[in-house]
C-alpha positions as protocol buffer text, in pm:
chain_id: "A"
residue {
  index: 1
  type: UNK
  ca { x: 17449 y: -1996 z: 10318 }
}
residue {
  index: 2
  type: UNK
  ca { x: 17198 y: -2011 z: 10090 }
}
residue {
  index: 3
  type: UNK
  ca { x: 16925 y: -2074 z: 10350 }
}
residue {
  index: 4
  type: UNK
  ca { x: 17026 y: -1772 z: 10543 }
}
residue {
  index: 5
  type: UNK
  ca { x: 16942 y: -1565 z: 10276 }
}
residue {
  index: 6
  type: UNK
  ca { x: 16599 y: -1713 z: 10183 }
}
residue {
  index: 7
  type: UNK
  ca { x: 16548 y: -1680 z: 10540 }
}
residue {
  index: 8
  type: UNK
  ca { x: 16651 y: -1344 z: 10578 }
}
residue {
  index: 9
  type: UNK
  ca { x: 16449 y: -1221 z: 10252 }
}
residue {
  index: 10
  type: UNK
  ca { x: 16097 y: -1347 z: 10405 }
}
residue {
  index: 11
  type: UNK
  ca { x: 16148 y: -1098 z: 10697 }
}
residue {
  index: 12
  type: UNK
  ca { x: 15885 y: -798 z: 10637 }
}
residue {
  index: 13
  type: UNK
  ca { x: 15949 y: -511 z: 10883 }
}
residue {
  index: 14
  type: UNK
  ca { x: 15666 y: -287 z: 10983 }
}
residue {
  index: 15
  type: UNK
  ca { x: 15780 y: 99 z: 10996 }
}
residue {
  index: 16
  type: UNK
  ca { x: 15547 y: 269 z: 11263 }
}
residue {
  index: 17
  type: UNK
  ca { x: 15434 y: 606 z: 11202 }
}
residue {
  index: 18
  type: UNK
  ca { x: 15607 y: 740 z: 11546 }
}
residue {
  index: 19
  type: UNK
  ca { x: 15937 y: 660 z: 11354 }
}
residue {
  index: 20
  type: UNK
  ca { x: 15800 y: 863 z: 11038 }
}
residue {
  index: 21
  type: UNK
  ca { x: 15703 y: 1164 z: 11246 }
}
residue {
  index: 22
  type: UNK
  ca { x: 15989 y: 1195 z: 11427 }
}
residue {
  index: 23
  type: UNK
  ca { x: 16255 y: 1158 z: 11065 }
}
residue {
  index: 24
  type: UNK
  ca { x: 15998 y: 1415 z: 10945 }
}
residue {
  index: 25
  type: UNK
  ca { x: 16036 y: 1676 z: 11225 }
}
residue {
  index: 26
  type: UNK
  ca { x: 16411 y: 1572 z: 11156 }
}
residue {
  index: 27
  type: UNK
  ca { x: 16455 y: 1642 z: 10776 }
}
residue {
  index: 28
  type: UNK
  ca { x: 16189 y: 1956 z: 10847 }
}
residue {
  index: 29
  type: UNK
  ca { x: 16459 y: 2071 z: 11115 }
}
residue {
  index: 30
  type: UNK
  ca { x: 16730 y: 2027 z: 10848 }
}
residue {
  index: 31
  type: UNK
  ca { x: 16541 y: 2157 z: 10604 }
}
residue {
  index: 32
  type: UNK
  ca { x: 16460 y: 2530 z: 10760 }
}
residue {
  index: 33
  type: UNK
  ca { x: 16923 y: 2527 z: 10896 }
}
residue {
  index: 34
  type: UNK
  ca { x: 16995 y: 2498 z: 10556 }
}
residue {
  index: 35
  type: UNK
  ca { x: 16813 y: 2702 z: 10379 }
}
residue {
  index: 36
  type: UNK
  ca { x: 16846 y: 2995 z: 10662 }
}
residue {
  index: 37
  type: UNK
  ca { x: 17281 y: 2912 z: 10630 }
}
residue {
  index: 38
  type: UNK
  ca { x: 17240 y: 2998 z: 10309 }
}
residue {
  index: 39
  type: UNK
  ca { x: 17036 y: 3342 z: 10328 }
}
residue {
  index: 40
  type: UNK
  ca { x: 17333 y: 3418 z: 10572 }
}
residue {
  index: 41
  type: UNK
  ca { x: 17553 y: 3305 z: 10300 }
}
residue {
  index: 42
  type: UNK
  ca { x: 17423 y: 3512 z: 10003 }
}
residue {
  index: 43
  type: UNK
  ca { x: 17503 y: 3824 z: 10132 }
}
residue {
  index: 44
  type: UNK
  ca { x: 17811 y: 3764 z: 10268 }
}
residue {
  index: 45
  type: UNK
  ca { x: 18185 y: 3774 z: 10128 }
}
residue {
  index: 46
  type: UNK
  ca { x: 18243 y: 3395 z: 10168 }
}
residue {
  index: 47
  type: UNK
  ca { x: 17965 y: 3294 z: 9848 }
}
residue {
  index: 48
  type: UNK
  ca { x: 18118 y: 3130 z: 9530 }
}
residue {
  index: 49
  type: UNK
  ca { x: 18062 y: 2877 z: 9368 }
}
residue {
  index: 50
  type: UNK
  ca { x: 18156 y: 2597 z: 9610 }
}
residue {
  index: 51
  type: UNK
  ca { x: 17949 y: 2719 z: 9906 }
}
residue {
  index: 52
  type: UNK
  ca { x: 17628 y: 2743 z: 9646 }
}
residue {
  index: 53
  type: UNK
  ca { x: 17696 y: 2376 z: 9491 }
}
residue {
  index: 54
  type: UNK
  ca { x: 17735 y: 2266 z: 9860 }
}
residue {
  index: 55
  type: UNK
  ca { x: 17421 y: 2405 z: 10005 }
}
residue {
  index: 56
  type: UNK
  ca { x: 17213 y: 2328 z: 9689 }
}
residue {
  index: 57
  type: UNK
  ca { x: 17345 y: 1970 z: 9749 }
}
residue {
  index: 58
  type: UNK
  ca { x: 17203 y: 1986 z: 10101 }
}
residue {
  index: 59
  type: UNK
  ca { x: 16862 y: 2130 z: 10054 }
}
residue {
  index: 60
  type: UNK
  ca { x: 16743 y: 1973 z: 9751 }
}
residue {
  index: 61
  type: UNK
  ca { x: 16709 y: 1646 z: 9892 }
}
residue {
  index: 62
  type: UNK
  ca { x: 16561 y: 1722 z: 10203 }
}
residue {
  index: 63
  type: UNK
  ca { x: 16299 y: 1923 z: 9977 }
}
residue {
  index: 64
  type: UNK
  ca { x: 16236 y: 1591 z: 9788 }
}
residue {
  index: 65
  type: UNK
  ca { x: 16135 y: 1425 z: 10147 }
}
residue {
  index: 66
  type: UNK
  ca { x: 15954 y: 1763 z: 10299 }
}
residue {
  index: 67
  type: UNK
  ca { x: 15737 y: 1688 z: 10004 }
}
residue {
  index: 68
  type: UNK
  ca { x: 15705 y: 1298 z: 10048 }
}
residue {
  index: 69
  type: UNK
  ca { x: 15621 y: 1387 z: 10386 }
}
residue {
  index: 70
  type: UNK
  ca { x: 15353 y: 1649 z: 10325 }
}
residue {
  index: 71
  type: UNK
  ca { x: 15214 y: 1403 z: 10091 }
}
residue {
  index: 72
  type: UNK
  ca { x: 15230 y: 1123 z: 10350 }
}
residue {
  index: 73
  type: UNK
  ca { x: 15070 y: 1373 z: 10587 }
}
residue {
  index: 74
  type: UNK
  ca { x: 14780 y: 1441 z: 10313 }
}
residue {
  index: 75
  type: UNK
  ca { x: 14760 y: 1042 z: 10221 }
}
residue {
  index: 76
  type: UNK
  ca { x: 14703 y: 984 z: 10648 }
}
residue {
  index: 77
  type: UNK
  ca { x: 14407 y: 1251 z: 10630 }
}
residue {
  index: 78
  type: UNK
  ca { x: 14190 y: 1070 z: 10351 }
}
């Protein structure tokens, strides 16, 4: 067993930047739903606390990798 997982730990994987594009357009996607559900949200009868917890839940970490991607994007460019 012990061999296994030396073996297993010298494996280095090699993320292409196809795969990175296409999460990006992904979490961009999922980005723009939830924060247009919750303009819908605001205004309507059905906002309380619950639905802004949930939605806050949702967007701020796809903000965190919008912005890891933008700087990815920037990083590619220089």
């Amino acid at each position: 067993m012990f061999t296994v997982i030396t073996t297993l730990s010298n494996i280095h994987m090699q993320i292409s930047p196809e795969i990175l594009e296409s999460g990006g357009a992904l979490a961009t996607v999922s980005l723009i739903l939830t924060s247009l559900m919750a303009l819908l949200l605001v205004d309507s009868k059905y906002w309380n606390k619950w639905t802004s917890s949930t939605t806050d839940m949702c967007t701020y970490p796809l903000l965190v990798v919008f912005a890891a991607i933008v700087i990815f994007k920037i990083m590619m460019v220089l």
